[in-house]
Short mmCIF file of C-alpha atoms in Angstrom, two decimals:
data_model
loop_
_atom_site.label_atom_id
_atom_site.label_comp_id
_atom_site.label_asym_id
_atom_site.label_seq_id
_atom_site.Cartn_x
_atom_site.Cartn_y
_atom_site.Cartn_z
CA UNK A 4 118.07 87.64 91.96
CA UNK A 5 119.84 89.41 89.14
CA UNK A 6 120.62 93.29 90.06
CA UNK A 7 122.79 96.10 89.60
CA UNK A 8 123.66 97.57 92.98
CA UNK A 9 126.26 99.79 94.15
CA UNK A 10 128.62 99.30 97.20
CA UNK A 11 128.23 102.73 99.01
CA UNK A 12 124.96 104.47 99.36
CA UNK A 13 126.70 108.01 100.05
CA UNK A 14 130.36 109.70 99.06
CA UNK A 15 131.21 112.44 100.99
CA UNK A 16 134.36 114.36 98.97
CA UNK A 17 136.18 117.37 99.42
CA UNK A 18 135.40 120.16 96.46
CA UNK A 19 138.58 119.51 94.28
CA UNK A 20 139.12 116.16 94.96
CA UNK A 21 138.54 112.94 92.77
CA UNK A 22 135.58 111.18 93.57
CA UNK A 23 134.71 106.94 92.53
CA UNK A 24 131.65 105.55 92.63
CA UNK A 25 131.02 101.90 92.51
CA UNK A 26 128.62 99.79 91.16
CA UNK A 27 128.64 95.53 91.03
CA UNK A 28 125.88 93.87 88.82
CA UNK A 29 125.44 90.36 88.70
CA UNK A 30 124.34 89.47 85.00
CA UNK A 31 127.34 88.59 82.93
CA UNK A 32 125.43 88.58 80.11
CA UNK A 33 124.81 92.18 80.47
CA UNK A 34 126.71 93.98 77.88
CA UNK A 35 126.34 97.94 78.04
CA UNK A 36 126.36 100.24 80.98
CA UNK A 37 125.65 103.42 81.72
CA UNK A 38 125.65 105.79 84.49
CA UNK A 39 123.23 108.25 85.33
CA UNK A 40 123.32 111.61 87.48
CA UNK A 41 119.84 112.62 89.04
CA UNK A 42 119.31 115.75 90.36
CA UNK A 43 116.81 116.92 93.32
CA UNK A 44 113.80 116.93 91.39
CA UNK A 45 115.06 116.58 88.43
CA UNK A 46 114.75 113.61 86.21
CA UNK A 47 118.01 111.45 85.09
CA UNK A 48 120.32 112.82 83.20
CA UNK A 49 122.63 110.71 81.19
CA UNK A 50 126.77 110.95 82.11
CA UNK A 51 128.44 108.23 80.03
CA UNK A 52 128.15 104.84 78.69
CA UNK A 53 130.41 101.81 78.29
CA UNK A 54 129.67 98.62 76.05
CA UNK A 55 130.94 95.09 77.77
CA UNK A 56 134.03 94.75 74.86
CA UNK A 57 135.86 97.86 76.58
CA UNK A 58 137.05 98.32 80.08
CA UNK A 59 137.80 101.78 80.18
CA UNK A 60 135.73 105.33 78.11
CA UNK A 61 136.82 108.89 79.28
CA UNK A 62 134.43 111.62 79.34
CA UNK A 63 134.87 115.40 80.36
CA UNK A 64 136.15 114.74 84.18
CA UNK A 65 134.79 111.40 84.10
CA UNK A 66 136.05 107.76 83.42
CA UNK A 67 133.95 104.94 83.75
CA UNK A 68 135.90 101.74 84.48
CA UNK A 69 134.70 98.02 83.26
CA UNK A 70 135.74 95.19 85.33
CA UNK A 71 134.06 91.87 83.32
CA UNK A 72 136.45 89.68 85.47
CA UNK A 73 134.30 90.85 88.82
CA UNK A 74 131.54 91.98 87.46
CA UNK A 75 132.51 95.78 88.67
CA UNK A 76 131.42 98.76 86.89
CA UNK A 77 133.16 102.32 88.44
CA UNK A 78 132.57 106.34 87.90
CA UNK A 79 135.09 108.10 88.42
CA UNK A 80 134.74 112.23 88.36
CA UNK A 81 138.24 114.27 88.48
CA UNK A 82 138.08 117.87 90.37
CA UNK A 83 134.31 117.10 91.75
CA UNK A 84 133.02 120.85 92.24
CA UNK A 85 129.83 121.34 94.31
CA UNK A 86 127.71 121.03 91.02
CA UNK A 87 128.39 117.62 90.88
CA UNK A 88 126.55 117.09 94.23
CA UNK A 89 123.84 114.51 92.96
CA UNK A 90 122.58 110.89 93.21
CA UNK A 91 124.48 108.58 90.62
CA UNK A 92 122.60 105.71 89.37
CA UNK A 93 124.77 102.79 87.15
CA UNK A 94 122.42 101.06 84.69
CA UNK A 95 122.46 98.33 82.71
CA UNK A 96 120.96 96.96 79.45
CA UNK A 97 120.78 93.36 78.80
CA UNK A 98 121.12 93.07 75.26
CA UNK A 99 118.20 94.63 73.13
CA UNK A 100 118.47 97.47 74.74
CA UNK A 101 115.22 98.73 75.74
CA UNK A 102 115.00 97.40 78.45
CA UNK A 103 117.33 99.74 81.45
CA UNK A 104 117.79 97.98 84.95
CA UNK A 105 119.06 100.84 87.39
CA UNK A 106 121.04 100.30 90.74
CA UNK A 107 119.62 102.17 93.82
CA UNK A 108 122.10 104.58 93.40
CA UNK A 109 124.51 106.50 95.47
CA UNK A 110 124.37 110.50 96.64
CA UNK A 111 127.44 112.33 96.46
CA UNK A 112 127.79 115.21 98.66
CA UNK A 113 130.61 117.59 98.14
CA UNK A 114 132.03 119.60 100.82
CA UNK A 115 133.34 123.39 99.82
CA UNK B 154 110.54 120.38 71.85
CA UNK B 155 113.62 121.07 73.47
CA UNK B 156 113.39 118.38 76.31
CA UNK B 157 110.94 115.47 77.49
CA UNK B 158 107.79 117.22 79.11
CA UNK B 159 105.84 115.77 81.86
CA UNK B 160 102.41 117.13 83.49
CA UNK B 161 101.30 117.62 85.77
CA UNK B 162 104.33 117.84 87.98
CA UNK B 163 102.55 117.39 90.93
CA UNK B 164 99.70 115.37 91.70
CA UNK B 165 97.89 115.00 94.56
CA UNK B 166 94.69 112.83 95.10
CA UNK B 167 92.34 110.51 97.25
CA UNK B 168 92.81 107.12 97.03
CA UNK B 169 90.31 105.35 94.80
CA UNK B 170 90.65 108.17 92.22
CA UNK B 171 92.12 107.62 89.11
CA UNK B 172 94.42 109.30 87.49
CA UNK B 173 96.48 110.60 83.94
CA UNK B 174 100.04 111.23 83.41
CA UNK B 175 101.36 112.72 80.39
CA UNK B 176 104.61 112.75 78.51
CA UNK B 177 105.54 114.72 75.70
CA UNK B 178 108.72 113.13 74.31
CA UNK B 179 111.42 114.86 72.59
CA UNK B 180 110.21 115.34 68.58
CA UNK B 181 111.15 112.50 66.75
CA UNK B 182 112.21 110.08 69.59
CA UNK B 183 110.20 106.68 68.52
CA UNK B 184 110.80 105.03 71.49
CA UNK B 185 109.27 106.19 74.91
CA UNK B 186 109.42 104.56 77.99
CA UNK B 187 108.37 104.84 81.89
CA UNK B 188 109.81 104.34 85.14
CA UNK B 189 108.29 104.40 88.56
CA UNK B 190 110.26 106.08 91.39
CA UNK B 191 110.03 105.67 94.81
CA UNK B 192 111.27 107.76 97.57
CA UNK B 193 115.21 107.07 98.05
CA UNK B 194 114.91 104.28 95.65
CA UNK B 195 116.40 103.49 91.88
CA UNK B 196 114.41 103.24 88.87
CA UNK B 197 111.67 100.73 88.55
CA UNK B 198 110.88 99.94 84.31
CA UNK B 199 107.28 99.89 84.08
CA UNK B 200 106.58 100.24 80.16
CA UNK B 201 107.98 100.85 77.19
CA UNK B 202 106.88 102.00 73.50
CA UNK B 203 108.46 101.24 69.96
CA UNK B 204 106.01 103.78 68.02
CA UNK B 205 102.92 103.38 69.13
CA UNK B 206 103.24 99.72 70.28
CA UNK B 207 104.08 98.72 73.46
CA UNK B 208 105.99 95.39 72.96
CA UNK B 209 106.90 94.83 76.77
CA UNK B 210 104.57 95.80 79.44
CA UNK B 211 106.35 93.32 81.91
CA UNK B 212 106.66 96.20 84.45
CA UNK B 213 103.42 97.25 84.58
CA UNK B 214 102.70 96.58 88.81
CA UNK B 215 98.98 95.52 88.07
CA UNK B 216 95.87 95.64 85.57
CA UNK B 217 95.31 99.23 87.56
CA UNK B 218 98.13 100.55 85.11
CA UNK B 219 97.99 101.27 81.53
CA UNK B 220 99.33 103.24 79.13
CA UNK B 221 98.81 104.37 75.72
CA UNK B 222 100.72 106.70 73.10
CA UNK B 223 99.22 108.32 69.99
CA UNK B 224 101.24 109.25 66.78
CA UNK B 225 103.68 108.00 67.73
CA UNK B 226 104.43 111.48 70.18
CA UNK B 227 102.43 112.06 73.59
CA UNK B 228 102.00 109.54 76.11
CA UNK B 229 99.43 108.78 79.02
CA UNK B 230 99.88 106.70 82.19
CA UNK B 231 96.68 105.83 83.43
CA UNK B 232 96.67 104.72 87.05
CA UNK B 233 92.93 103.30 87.92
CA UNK B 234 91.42 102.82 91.84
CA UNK B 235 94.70 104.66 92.76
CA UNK B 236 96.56 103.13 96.43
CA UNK B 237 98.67 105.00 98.97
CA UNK B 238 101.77 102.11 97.74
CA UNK B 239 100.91 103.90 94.38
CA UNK B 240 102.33 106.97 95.76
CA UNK B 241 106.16 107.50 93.80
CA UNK B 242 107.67 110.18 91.01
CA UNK B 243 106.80 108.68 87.74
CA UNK B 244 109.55 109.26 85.06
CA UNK B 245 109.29 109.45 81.11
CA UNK B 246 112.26 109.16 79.37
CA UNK B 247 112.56 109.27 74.61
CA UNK B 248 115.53 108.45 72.99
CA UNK B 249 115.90 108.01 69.06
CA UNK B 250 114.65 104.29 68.77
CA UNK B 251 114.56 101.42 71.47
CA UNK B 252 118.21 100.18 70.81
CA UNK B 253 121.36 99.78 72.52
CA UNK B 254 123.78 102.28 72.96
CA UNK B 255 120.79 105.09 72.44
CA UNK B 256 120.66 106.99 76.03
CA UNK B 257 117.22 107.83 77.08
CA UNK B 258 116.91 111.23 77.85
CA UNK B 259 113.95 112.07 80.86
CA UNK B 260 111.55 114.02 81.84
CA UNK B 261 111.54 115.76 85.01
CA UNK B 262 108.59 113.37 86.53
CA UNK B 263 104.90 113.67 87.83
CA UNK B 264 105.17 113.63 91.65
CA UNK B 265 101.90 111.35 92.88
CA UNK B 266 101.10 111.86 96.11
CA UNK B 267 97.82 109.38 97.21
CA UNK B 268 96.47 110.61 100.16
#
């Protein structure tokens, strides 16, 4: 069935180093995407967003990548410090927009 | 207020109770939704409002769910003859209207625990 999934379920990263976290969804009629960073229990909290006619947005230490070709969708956080230690979720609305599908998302652990 | 509110944060109860969940969106957000979270899991949609209508309620699990929303602010999710499978965070996320490229900003979730 249609889904957004990711390809690693954990990223282990030294503090300092750049981390990427992948995501592959299989609509390609899916045309904005967002990823999320969730917190131990805390609820979602929104990192940065991407609409399907770009393939590239920079944030503050993050850069989500768009790859329509393969259907690949990729976080990427520069200088990951221990605060970023968090589950990542990618999402994706299917135009309309109200209507979020979210991956199962991957936990990033980052080692001091 | 400053941030989506949720209450209680915890919940614990017997199965075959039912129970409330409230969400206090963020002041004029118009569009409210609600997600079901499972242990280890991603997001599940259950609901979401445009005002005080709910135009999709595909998510809703079964006719034990409902939900509701008043002037167009607070929320309930209404979980009837509650199940141990019903046992999961339940999210509430606002954002300005139900539109693309309009991030939803959440709550902090109910924990339900069914024992």
């Amino acid at each position: 069935g249609e889904s957004v999934g990711l390809h690693l379920p954990t990223l282990s990263v030294q503090e300092g180093d750049n981390s990427i976290i992948n995501c592959a969804y299989s609509n390609s009629a899916s045309d904005y995407f967002i990823w999320y960073k969730q917190e131990s229990g805390k609820g979602p909290q929104f990192i940065i967003d991407i609409r399907s006619n770009m393939d590239k947005r920079q944030g503050q230490r993050v850069t989500v990548l768009l790859n329509k070709t393969v259907k690949h969708l990729s976080l990427q956080i520069a200088a990951t410090q221990p605060g970023d230690s968090a589950v990542y979720f990618c999402a994706e609305n299917r135009g309309g927009g109200f209507k979020t599908i979210f991956g199962a998302g991957t936990r990033l652990f980052v080692k001091a | 207020g400053a941030g989506v509110s949720q209450s209680p944060s915890n919940k614990v109860t017997e199965k075959g109770k039912d129970v409330e969940l409230r969400c206090d969106p963020i002041s004029g957000h118009t569009a409210l939704y609600w997600y079901r979270q499972r242990l280890g899991q991603g997001l599940e949609f259950l609901i979401y409002f445009q005002g005080n209508s709910a135009p999709d309620k595909s998510g809703l699990p079964s006719d034990r769910f409902s939900a509701e929303r008043t002037g167009e602010s607070v929320s309930t999710l209404t979980i009837q003859r509650t199940q141990q499978e019903d046992s999961a965070v339940y999210l509430c996320a606002s954002s300005p209207q139900a539109a693309q490229g309009q991030p939803q900003h959440f709550g902090d979730g109910t924990r339900l625990s069914i024992l």
